[in-house]
Tab-separated table of C-alpha atoms and ligand atoms in Angstrom:
chain	number	residue	atom	x	y	z
I	1	MET	CA	6.003	-21.598	1.664
I	2	LYS	CA	2.884	-20.586	-0.682
I	3	LEU	CA	3.397	-20.635	-3.760
I	4	HIS	CA	2.070	-16.750	-5.093
I	5	GLY	CA	0.803	-15.884	-8.900
I	6	THR	CA	3.713	-17.330	-11.598
I	7	MET	CA	5.988	-18.701	-9.061
I	8	ARG	CA	7.186	-22.379	-9.792
I	9	ILE	CA	9.281	-25.078	-8.914
I	10	GLU	CA	11.606	-26.624	-11.875
I	11	LYS	CA	14.174	-29.052	-10.886
I	12	ASN	CA	14.706	-28.164	-6.969
I	13	GLN	CA	14.573	-24.234	-9.082
I	14	LEU	CA	11.971	-21.500	-8.173
I	15	TYR	CA	11.206	-19.454	-11.064
I	16	ILE	CA	9.056	-16.001	-11.223
I	17	GLY	CA	7.626	-14.768	-14.703
I	18	GLY	CA	9.505	-18.566	-16.461
I	19	VAL	CA	12.891	-16.656	-14.597
I	20	SER	CA	14.621	-19.277	-12.496
I	21	VAL	CA	15.357	-16.707	-9.247
I	22	LYS	CA	18.570	-18.063	-9.957
I	23	THR	CA	19.547	-16.489	-12.965
I	24	LEU	CA	17.979	-13.642	-12.011
I	25	ALA	CA	20.391	-13.770	-8.982
I	26	GLU	CA	23.624	-13.616	-11.335
I	27	GLU	CA	22.488	-10.738	-13.040
I	28	PHE	CA	21.034	-8.372	-10.339
I	29	GLY	CA	23.634	-9.631	-7.683
I	30	THR	CA	21.607	-9.415	-3.431
I	31	PRO	CA	19.143	-8.655	-2.303
I	32	LEU	CA	16.746	-7.968	-4.766
I	33	TYR	CA	13.928	-6.834	-4.675
I	34	ILE	CA	11.476	-9.362	-7.720
I	35	PHE	CA	8.050	-8.700	-8.736
I	36	ASP	CA	5.145	-10.839	-11.149
I	37	GLU	CA	4.062	-8.350	-13.087
I	38	GLU	CA	1.842	-10.564	-14.159
I	39	ASN	CA	-0.406	-11.567	-10.645
I	40	LEU	CA	0.093	-7.690	-10.582
I	41	ILE	CA	-1.636	-7.346	-13.369
I	42	ASN	CA	-4.646	-10.413	-12.727
I	43	ARG	CA	-4.822	-8.695	-9.264
I	44	ALA	CA	-5.150	-5.021	-11.008
I	45	THR	CA	-7.262	-6.199	-13.578
I	46	SER	CA	-9.745	-8.299	-10.904
I	47	PHE	CA	-10.362	-5.098	-9.802
I	48	GLN	CA	-11.766	-3.414	-11.808
I	49	HIS	CA	-13.737	-6.182	-13.549
I	50	TYR	CA	-15.066	-6.767	-9.951
I	51	PHE	CA	-15.885	-3.950	-7.664
I	52	ARG	CA	-18.140	-2.588	-10.863
I	53	SER	CA	-21.918	-1.838	-10.914
I	54	ASN	CA	-24.645	-0.422	-12.950
I	55	GLN	CA	-25.724	1.964	-10.529
I	56	PHE	CA	-22.900	4.078	-9.945
I	57	SER	CA	-19.208	4.104	-11.518
I	58	THR	CA	-16.818	2.992	-10.231
I	59	THR	CA	-13.129	4.118	-9.723
I	60	ILE	CA	-9.895	2.006	-8.476
I	61	TYR	CA	-7.197	4.117	-7.272
I	62	TYR	CA	-4.125	2.262	-5.918
I	63	ALA	CA	-2.229	3.186	-3.949
I	64	ALA	CA	0.826	4.291	-3.959
I	65	LYS	CA	2.632	4.110	-0.411
I	66	ALA	CA	2.801	0.225	-1.297
I	67	LEU	CA	5.341	0.677	-3.403
I	68	SER	CA	5.984	3.646	-5.744
I	69	ASN	CA	8.546	4.174	-8.684
I	70	LEU	CA	8.516	5.476	-12.087
I	71	TYR	CA	8.352	2.264	-13.324
I	72	VAL	CA	5.015	0.817	-11.120
I	73	PHE	CA	3.158	4.047	-11.958
I	74	GLY	CA	3.140	3.232	-15.625
I	75	LEU	CA	2.100	-0.192	-15.035
I	76	ILE	CA	-0.752	1.125	-13.085
I	77	ARG	CA	-1.443	3.298	-15.946
I	78	GLU	CA	-1.397	1.357	-18.798
I	79	LEU	CA	-4.037	-0.317	-17.055
I	80	GLY	CA	-6.251	2.925	-16.482
I	81	LEU	CA	-6.230	2.910	-12.412
I	82	SER	CA	-6.268	5.662	-10.610
I	83	VAL	CA	-3.496	6.567	-7.851
I	84	ASP	CA	-3.490	7.975	-3.923
I	85	VAL	CA	-0.631	9.949	-3.019
I	86	VAL	CA	0.302	10.983	0.165
I	87	SER	CA	2.756	13.834	-0.257
I	88	GLU	CA	4.916	15.846	-3.178
I	89	GLY	CA	7.106	12.378	-3.564
I	90	GLU	CA	4.942	10.161	-4.742
I	91	LEU	CA	2.701	13.069	-6.698
I	92	TYR	CA	5.538	13.849	-8.588
I	93	THR	CA	6.882	10.682	-9.655
I	94	ALA	CA	3.273	10.138	-10.736
I	95	VAL	CA	3.090	12.946	-12.604
I	96	LYS	CA	6.438	12.235	-14.487
I	97	ALA	CA	5.742	8.047	-15.139
I	98	GLY	CA	2.810	9.889	-17.288
I	99	ILE	CA	-0.105	9.011	-14.695
I	100	ALA	CA	-3.318	12.314	-15.435
I	101	PRO	CA	-3.440	15.074	-12.603
I	102	GLU	CA	-7.142	14.341	-13.273
I	103	LYS	CA	-6.858	10.784	-11.674
I	104	ILE	CA	-4.667	11.522	-8.881
I	105	CYS	CA	-5.892	12.238	-5.512
I	106	LEU	CA	-3.982	13.383	-2.639
I	107	HIS	CA	-4.039	12.260	0.600
I	108	GLY	CA	-2.754	13.325	4.173
I	109	ASN	CA	-3.030	14.080	7.694
I	110	ASN	CA	-0.791	17.474	7.859
I	111	LYS	CA	-0.647	18.761	3.780
I	112	LEU	CA	1.628	20.902	3.625
I	113	PRO	CA	0.819	24.514	1.871
I	114	ARG	CA	4.091	23.359	-1.010
I	115	GLU	CA	2.050	20.063	-1.292
I	116	LEU	CA	-1.265	22.143	-1.721
I	117	MET	CA	0.454	24.256	-4.562
I	118	MET	CA	2.110	21.671	-6.204
I	119	ALA	CA	-1.509	19.166	-6.482
I	120	LEU	CA	-2.742	23.129	-7.430
I	121	ASN	CA	-0.290	22.949	-10.536
I	122	TYR	CA	-0.444	19.751	-11.597
I	123	ARG	CA	-4.679	20.132	-11.448
I	124	VAL	CA	-5.392	16.397	-9.064
I	125	GLY	CA	-8.160	15.874	-9.838
I	126	ARG	CA	-9.128	15.598	-5.975
I	127	ILE	CA	-7.838	16.548	-2.384
I	128	ILE	CA	-9.689	14.654	0.132
I	129	ILE	CA	-9.445	17.057	3.374
I	130	ASP	CA	-8.316	16.353	6.524
I	131	HIS	CA	-9.379	18.862	8.740
I	132	PRO	CA	-10.798	22.985	9.476
I	133	THR	CA	-6.986	23.613	9.062
I	134	GLU	CA	-6.366	22.467	5.742
I	135	PHE	CA	-9.670	23.787	5.153
I	136	SER	CA	-9.377	27.087	5.272
I	137	LEU	CA	-4.958	26.685	4.062
I	138	LEU	CA	-7.048	25.362	0.478
I	139	SER	CA	-9.758	27.650	0.675
I	140	ASP	CA	-7.428	30.474	0.663
I	141	LEU	CA	-5.031	29.164	-1.547
I	142	CYS	CA	-7.655	28.942	-3.677
I	143	ARG	CA	-9.324	31.958	-3.571
I	144	GLU	CA	-5.573	33.340	-4.408
I	145	ARG	CA	-5.417	31.820	-7.309
I	146	GLN	CA	-9.018	31.895	-8.441
I	147	GLN	CA	-8.809	28.347	-9.064
I	148	LYS	CA	-11.846	25.773	-8.504
I	149	ILE	CA	-10.839	21.856	-6.909
I	150	ASP	CA	-13.077	18.857	-6.030
I	151	VAL	CA	-12.715	17.701	-3.056
I	152	LEU	CA	-13.741	14.816	-0.339
I	153	LEU	CA	-13.935	15.139	3.396
I	154	ARG	CA	-12.404	12.353	4.966
I	155	ILE	CA	-13.927	10.970	8.606
I	156	ASN	CA	-13.637	8.675	10.904
I	157	PRO	CA	-17.163	6.259	11.468
I	158	GLY	CA	-14.667	5.423	15.353
I	159	ILE	CA	-14.773	1.821	13.222
I	160	GLN	CA	-12.246	-0.463	15.342
I	161	ALA	CA	-11.691	-2.544	12.588
I	162	THR	CA	-9.167	-5.639	14.076
I	163	THR	CA	-5.579	-5.287	12.580
I	164	HIS	CA	-2.163	-3.887	14.038
I	165	GLU	CA	-2.856	-0.958	16.859
I	166	TYR	CA	-0.065	0.808	13.843
I	167	ILE	CA	-2.677	0.705	11.477
I	168	GLN	CA	-5.868	1.028	12.614
I	169	THR	CA	-7.229	5.025	11.305
I	170	THR	CA	-10.138	5.140	12.583
I	171	THR	CA	-10.774	4.543	16.011
I	172	ASP	CA	-12.046	7.259	18.425
I	173	ASP	CA	-8.125	8.748	19.041
I	174	SER	CA	-7.466	8.585	15.302
I	175	LYS	CA	-5.125	11.575	14.402
I	176	PHE	CA	-7.323	10.876	10.351
I	177	GLY	CA	-9.446	12.498	9.209
I	178	MET	CA	-12.749	13.681	11.317
I	179	ASN	CA	-14.964	11.544	13.676
I	180	THR	CA	-18.364	11.481	12.789
I	181	ALA	CA	-19.342	11.941	15.897
I	182	ASP	CA	-17.183	15.489	15.988
I	183	PRO	CA	-20.011	18.042	17.001
I	184	ASP	CA	-17.837	20.076	14.450
I	185	ILE	CA	-18.568	18.117	11.638
I	186	PHE	CA	-21.667	19.249	9.853
I	187	ALA	CA	-20.161	23.211	9.967
I	188	LEU	CA	-17.125	22.090	8.295
I	189	ILE	CA	-19.538	20.192	5.682
I	190	GLN	CA	-21.391	23.201	5.487
I	191	LYS	CA	-18.626	25.601	4.593
I	192	ILE	CA	-16.603	23.833	2.462
I	193	ASP	CA	-19.618	23.459	0.709
I	194	ALA	CA	-19.888	27.022	0.471
I	195	ASP	CA	-17.065	27.195	-0.644
I	196	PRO	CA	-17.060	29.126	-4.362
I	197	TYR	CA	-13.649	27.375	-5.325
I	198	LEU	CA	-14.285	24.222	-3.418
I	199	ASP	CA	-16.488	22.075	-5.218
I	200	LEU	CA	-17.206	19.370	-2.486
I	201	LYS	CA	-17.861	15.885	-3.627
I	202	GLY	CA	-18.718	13.266	-0.894
I	203	VAL	CA	-16.294	11.477	1.639
I	204	HIS	CA	-13.668	10.153	2.065
I	205	CYS	CA	-12.896	6.744	4.141
I	206	HIS	CA	-10.301	4.592	5.203
I	207	ILE	CA	-10.551	1.477	8.333
I	208	GLY	CA	-7.244	0.865	9.072
I	209	SER	CA	-5.343	-2.260	6.253
I	210	GLN	CA	-4.450	-5.882	6.273
I	211	ILE	CA	-8.046	-6.441	7.419
I	212	LEU	CA	-9.046	-9.725	7.199
I	213	ASP	CA	-12.424	-10.225	8.535
I	214	LYS	CA	-14.573	-8.768	5.930
I	215	ASN	CA	-17.485	-7.992	7.767
I	216	PHE	CA	-15.267	-4.369	8.698
I	217	PHE	CA	-15.716	-3.164	5.581
I	218	VAL	CA	-19.338	-3.664	5.773
I	219	GLU	CA	-20.036	-1.947	8.447
I	220	GLU	CA	-18.121	0.749	6.858
I	221	ALA	CA	-19.748	1.259	4.063
I	222	GLU	CA	-23.335	0.992	6.348
I	223	ALA	CA	-22.114	3.749	8.780
I	224	ILE	CA	-20.366	5.976	5.755
I	225	LEU	CA	-23.340	5.974	4.204
I	226	SER	CA	-26.088	6.853	6.742
I	227	PHE	CA	-23.520	9.688	7.105
I	228	VAL	CA	-24.133	10.856	3.337
I	229	ARG	CA	-28.218	10.372	4.319
I	230	GLN	CA	-28.083	12.106	7.435
I	231	VAL	CA	-26.161	15.391	5.896
I	232	LYS	CA	-28.911	15.008	3.493
I	233	THR	CA	-31.734	15.098	5.952
I	234	LYS	CA	-29.685	17.655	8.020
I	235	LEU	CA	-27.895	20.319	5.644
I	236	ASN	CA	-29.743	19.040	2.256
I	237	ILE	CA	-26.099	18.919	1.157
I	238	ASN	CA	-25.903	16.239	-1.522
I	239	MET	CA	-22.630	14.297	-1.428
I	240	SER	CA	-22.130	12.015	-5.268
I	241	GLU	CA	-19.000	10.361	-4.513
I	242	VAL	CA	-17.987	8.147	-1.833
I	243	ASN	CA	-14.259	7.206	-1.478
I	244	LEU	CA	-14.183	3.726	0.227
I	245	GLY	CA	-10.097	3.461	0.513
I	246	GLY	CA	-8.173	0.290	1.078
I	247	GLY	CA	-7.200	-2.090	3.283
I	248	PHE	CA	-7.997	-5.726	2.507
I	249	GLY	CA	-5.794	-8.708	3.818
I	250	VAL	CA	-3.679	-10.201	2.974
I	251	TYR	CA	-1.472	-13.986	2.768
I	252	TYR	CA	2.001	-13.281	4.188
I	253	THR	CA	1.381	-17.078	6.428
I	254	ALA	CA	-1.063	-20.105	7.118
I	255	GLU	CA	-2.693	-17.816	9.485
I	256	ASP	CA	-3.897	-15.821	7.937
I	257	ASN	CA	-7.372	-15.846	5.966
I	258	PRO	CA	-7.465	-13.933	3.288
I	259	PHE	CA	-11.069	-12.910	1.799
I	260	ASP	CA	-11.601	-14.127	-1.379
I	261	LEU	CA	-11.038	-11.168	-3.942
I	262	PRO	CA	-13.319	-11.548	-6.672
I	263	GLU	CA	-16.536	-13.412	-4.707
I	264	PHE	CA	-15.308	-10.033	-2.011
I	265	LEU	CA	-16.134	-7.765	-4.279
I	266	THR	CA	-18.961	-8.932	-6.025
I	267	GLU	CA	-20.692	-8.860	-2.399
I	268	TYR	CA	-19.443	-6.065	-1.267
I	269	ILE	CA	-20.945	-4.396	-4.741
I	270	SER	CA	-23.370	-5.505	-3.627
I	271	VAL	CA	-23.808	-4.238	0.027
I	272	ILE	CA	-23.137	-0.315	-1.734
I	273	GLU	CA	-25.622	-1.113	-4.416
I	274	LYS	CA	-28.614	-1.878	-1.580
I	275	LEU	CA	-27.546	0.484	0.578
I	276	ILE	CA	-27.676	3.389	-1.482
I	277	GLU	CA	-31.561	1.882	-2.475
I	278	LYS	CA	-32.708	1.504	2.059
I	279	TYR	CA	-31.101	5.795	2.203
I	280	ASP	CA	-31.576	7.310	-0.911
I	281	LEU	CA	-28.537	8.843	-1.655
I	282	ASN	CA	-27.264	10.082	-5.562
I	283	ILE	CA	-24.549	8.430	-5.796
I	284	ASN	CA	-22.534	8.288	-8.926
I	285	THR	CA	-18.499	7.160	-7.928
I	286	ILE	CA	-17.749	4.620	-5.046
I	287	SER	CA	-14.102	4.783	-5.340
I	288	ILE	CA	-11.535	1.932	-3.213
I	289	GLU	CA	-8.089	2.350	-2.750
I	290	PRO	CA	-6.236	-0.536	-2.315
I	291	GLY	CA	-3.013	-0.907	-2.045
I	292	ARG	CA	-1.562	-4.292	-0.222
I	293	SER	CA	-3.294	-6.449	-1.772
I	294	LEU	CA	-2.920	-5.571	-5.305
I	295	ILE	CA	0.612	-5.359	-4.654
I	296	ASN	CA	1.561	-7.446	-2.242
I	297	ASP	CA	1.445	-11.628	-3.529
I	298	SER	CA	3.463	-10.082	-6.277
I	299	GLY	CA	6.648	-9.335	-4.468
I	300	SER	CA	9.238	-11.224	-3.038
I	301	ILE	CA	13.229	-10.931	-1.690
I	302	LEU	CA	15.817	-12.441	-2.718
I	303	TYR	CA	19.093	-12.991	-0.349
I	304	THR	CA	21.899	-14.977	0.179
I	305	VAL	CA	22.646	-17.047	2.566
I	306	GLY	CA	25.424	-15.541	4.271
I	307	SER	CA	26.001	-18.586	7.644
I	308	VAL	CA	24.485	-20.539	9.509
I	309	LYS	CA	25.415	-19.833	13.248
I	310	TYR	CA	24.424	-21.256	16.863
I	311	PRO	CA	23.680	-19.442	20.063
I	312	LEU	CA	24.239	-20.630	23.211
I	313	GLN	CA	20.193	-20.701	23.438
I	314	GLY	CA	17.167	-20.502	20.937
I	315	ARG	CA	16.486	-21.385	17.661
I	316	PRO	CA	20.168	-21.184	15.215
I	317	TYR	CA	20.218	-18.319	12.771
I	318	VAL	CA	20.164	-18.055	9.768
I	319	PHE	CA	22.237	-14.795	8.422
I	320	ILE	CA	21.150	-13.153	5.173
I	321	ASP	CA	22.636	-10.225	2.779
I	322	GLY	CA	19.257	-7.493	3.937
I	323	GLY	CA	17.373	-7.710	6.668
I	324	MET	CA	15.339	-4.486	8.423
I	325	THR	CA	16.671	-1.967	5.965
I	326	ASP	CA	15.354	-3.828	3.206
I	327	ASN	CA	12.476	-4.517	5.126
I	328	ILE	CA	11.529	-3.257	8.247
I	329	ARG	CA	7.894	-5.177	8.893
I	330	PRO	CA	8.677	-7.443	11.208
I	331	VAL	CA	9.946	-4.945	13.584
I	332	LEU	CA	7.649	-2.436	12.883
I	333	TYR	CA	4.951	-4.403	12.475
I	334	ALA	CA	5.871	-8.830	14.498
I	335	ALA	CA	4.246	-9.024	10.954
I	336	GLU	CA	5.156	-12.750	9.427
I	337	TYR	CA	6.526	-14.225	6.506
I	338	GLU	CA	7.252	-17.304	5.273
I	339	ALA	CA	10.512	-17.882	3.073
I	340	GLY	CA	12.181	-21.103	1.266
I	341	LEU	CA	15.425	-21.838	-0.111
I	342	ALA	CA	14.980	-20.997	-4.139
I	343	ASN	CA	17.938	-22.834	-5.257
I	344	ARG	CA	16.033	-26.066	-3.158
I	345	MET	CA	13.015	-25.961	-3.239
I	346	ASN	CA	11.733	-29.729	-2.584
I	347	ASP	CA	14.820	-30.103	0.185
I	348	GLN	CA	13.346	-32.140	2.971
I	349	PRO	CA	13.455	-28.758	6.658
I	350	ASP	CA	15.392	-30.331	8.779
I	351	ASP	CA	14.790	-27.517	12.023
I	352	ILE	CA	13.208	-24.713	12.011
I	353	TYR	CA	15.281	-21.644	12.046
I	354	ARG	CA	15.599	-18.015	12.266
I	355	VAL	CA	15.823	-15.661	9.879
I	356	ALA	CA	18.593	-12.743	10.867
I	357	GLY	CA	20.180	-9.439	8.944
I	358	LYS	CA	22.922	-7.810	8.904
I	359	CYS	CA	21.973	-4.795	10.891
I	360	CYS	CA	23.883	-4.165	14.464
I	361	GLU	CA	20.565	-4.489	16.111
I	362	SER	CA	19.670	-7.199	18.122
I	363	GLY	CA	15.731	-7.010	16.631
I	364	ASP	CA	17.304	-7.724	13.002
I	365	VAL	CA	15.573	-10.567	13.021
I	366	LEU	CA	13.198	-11.164	10.049
I	367	ILE	CA	12.051	-14.676	10.480
I	368	GLN	CA	11.369	-15.842	13.976
I	369	GLU	CA	10.261	-18.853	13.170
I	370	VAL	CA	10.737	-21.349	8.995
I	371	ALA	CA	11.033	-25.256	8.536
I	372	LEU	CA	14.314	-25.057	6.005
I	373	PRO	CA	16.714	-27.965	4.580
I	374	ARG	CA	19.616	-26.854	6.171
I	375	PRO	CA	20.922	-23.375	5.004
I	376	LYS	CA	24.270	-23.465	3.332
I	377	THR	CA	26.132	-20.385	2.498
I	378	GLY	CA	25.555	-19.020	-0.463
I	379	ASP	CA	21.604	-20.647	-1.140
I	380	LEU	CA	18.758	-18.390	-2.255
I	381	LEU	CA	16.632	-17.787	0.604
I	382	ILE	CA	13.444	-16.517	-0.650
I	383	VAL	CA	10.504	-14.058	1.102
I	384	PRO	CA	7.443	-14.485	-1.239
I	385	ALA	CA	4.568	-11.989	-0.376
I	386	THR	CA	7.030	-8.477	0.145
I	387	GLY	CA	5.627	-6.607	-2.396
I	388	ALA	CA	3.441	-4.014	-0.466
I	389	TYR	CA	5.172	-1.668	1.653
I	390	THR	CA	9.167	-2.882	2.195
I	391	TYR	CA	10.779	-0.327	-0.352
I	392	ALA	CA	8.701	1.946	-0.210
I	393	MET	CA	9.645	1.748	3.742
I	394	SER	CA	12.889	0.678	3.328
I	395	SER	CA	16.231	3.337	4.685
I	396	ASN	CA	19.096	3.468	4.741
I	397	TYR	CA	20.537	2.391	8.110
I	398	ASN	CA	24.222	1.088	8.710
I	399	ARG	CA	24.221	3.196	5.139
I	400	ILE	CA	23.640	-0.055	3.670
I	401	PRO	CA	22.605	0.531	-0.115
I	402	LYS	CA	19.050	-0.260	-1.433
I	403	PRO	CA	18.471	-3.617	-3.572
I	404	ALA	CA	17.697	-3.545	-6.706
I	405	VAL	CA	13.881	-3.843	-7.729
I	406	VAL	CA	13.418	-5.665	-11.065
I	407	PHE	CA	10.221	-6.650	-12.470
I	408	VAL	CA	9.568	-10.326	-14.793
I	409	ASN	CA	7.192	-11.524	-17.041
I	410	LYS	CA	7.069	-14.559	-19.252
I	411	GLY	CA	10.139	-14.938	-19.832
I	412	LYS	CA	12.210	-11.610	-19.340
I	413	THR	CA	13.057	-9.458	-16.900
I	414	ALA	CA	13.405	-5.535	-16.269
I	415	LEU	CA	15.354	-3.019	-14.221
I	416	ALA	CA	12.409	-0.968	-12.301
I	417	VAL	CA	15.175	0.263	-9.964
I	418	LYS	CA	18.700	-0.138	-10.302
I	419	ARG	CA	20.940	-0.868	-6.983
I	420	GLU	CA	22.163	1.993	-5.043
I	421	ASP	CA	25.881	2.639	-5.285
I	422	TYR	CA	28.146	3.701	-2.048
I	423	GLU	CA	28.469	7.310	-4.707
I	424	ASP	CA	24.784	7.297	-3.702
I	425	LEU	CA	25.304	7.186	-0.190
I	426	ILE	CA	27.515	10.379	0.481
I	427	ARG	CA	25.102	11.673	-2.577
I	428	ASN	CA	23.844	14.469	-0.762
I	429	ASP	CA	27.158	14.612	2.312
I	430	MET	CA	29.194	17.633	2.833
I	431	PRO	CA	32.373	17.311	3.774
I	432	TYR	CA	33.773	18.391	6.527
I	433	THR	CA	36.768	22.007	5.583
I	434	SER	CA	38.553	23.554	8.462
N	501	LLP	N1	-5.935	4.346	1.748
N	501	LLP	C1	-5.734	5.796	2.104
N	501	LLP	C2	-6.193	6.488	2.772
N	501	LLP	C3	-4.248	4.872	3.410
N	501	LLP	O1	-3.181	5.318	4.547
N	501	LLP	C4	-3.889	3.366	2.557
N	501	LLP	C5	-3.215	2.564	3.788
N	501	LLP	C6	-4.344	2.684	2.059
N	501	LLP	C7	-5.584	3.486	0.876
N	501	LLP	C8	-3.607	1.549	1.021
N	501	LLP	O2	-4.219	0.409	2.177
N	501	LLP	P1	-4.009	-1.030	1.307
N	501	LLP	O3	-4.891	-1.641	0.548
N	501	LLP	O4	-3.082	-0.985	1.529
N	501	LLP	O5	-4.178	-1.936	3.731
N	501	LLP	N2	2.770	0.461	6.209
N	501	LLP	C9	1.934	-0.374	7.249
N	501	LLP	C10	0.774	-0.007	6.164
N	501	LLP	C11	0.278	1.771	6.365
N	501	LLP	C12	-1.030	2.021	4.980
N	501	LLP	C13	-1.128	3.172	5.813
N	501	LLP	N3	-2.664	3.774	4.527
N	501	LLP	C14	1.946	-1.834	6.301
N	501	LLP	O6	3.571	-2.348	5.378
N	501	LLP	O7	1.767	-2.780	6.852
């Protein structure tokens, strides 16, 4: 198991942020989402430091869909990052956490009228228009309210980045954005540009998620900036802003070979600078929207081992007290993870195990193959690199309460989200009355 961020082993015990994982389990119970705050801060500052140019300003939007709660938004606010939200819930949470609305951009392929209204009420910095009907809706709302708003148009250059098909976003059959090969795209740009209430700043693109080959991002920059040139030549419309989205891949297992972030970001900036020169563009802002690459490494999920079961066939199961309710990714995307026994880090593996959750589903297997020392009841099983899209996608399937989220930093712990209790589970239920 790879040790991420501040993870250390001392006397056979795993420590995160200077706190022993065993102590965290005792204090907060399991399952438990543990976040290494220092690691998260380092990643964020790395983005801020290396994604910088002398020729244009840069904005780093944290893609809130990876994990959003008041605590994480508070941290993002202190770090000075901007935030990309995709729903009224994310928007509400971000504003409640004190993120300045002008630092927020609103995404979505089907923004509801009330979501657009909420964004207009808060006066968010940018709304990313997805398609012509949405443009009309936003335009009408702004006219009724006599309110102006800065917008970008989401475009799809048809790049098929190598990743799981569910998280590809610029294939030709994608539900997101306007395809750059769509003949209607130029008419839409003209309409947005001519709208007295919408200020068309530029374009947005996101080619997908967990992309480990940096060439796709270079291909994206080339496609988007050449499109901006086309718009300038064809329509005489100057776009000053380009948002290139997120998608930078991370390490889950030894099979993943993510690019070095500082090195890549420096290279990326220079590629963009050259393209701006090549296409003779007046770009003043380039943005990116990292989610997973910002937060995944800092998160781990901690479980308690129940028992080990030997089926008639196949690998032995290690049963844990969580599963697909706290991490749906293995079931949804066949995502793979490493794991270790946090209370026995130096013990030698004796077999290859399957880690299975407690949900009533045969498919509730978190890890298909992991070498572990023979687990015993009460051992603590940790699954690192689970910060992104785990709590964010968690559920109450089987009426399992959602675990707590705790942040650790330099020996201190902070509870970010309380563990749900049974009352939380029935809070919105209405009793049957005859
Ligand atoms: N910007 C936009 C417009 C996006 O749609 C996304 C992710 C991001 C940025 C951030 O991408 P990242 O840097 O995190 O790759 N639930 C899936 C991931 C879905 C990503 C959706 N959009 C998973 O667990 O793998």
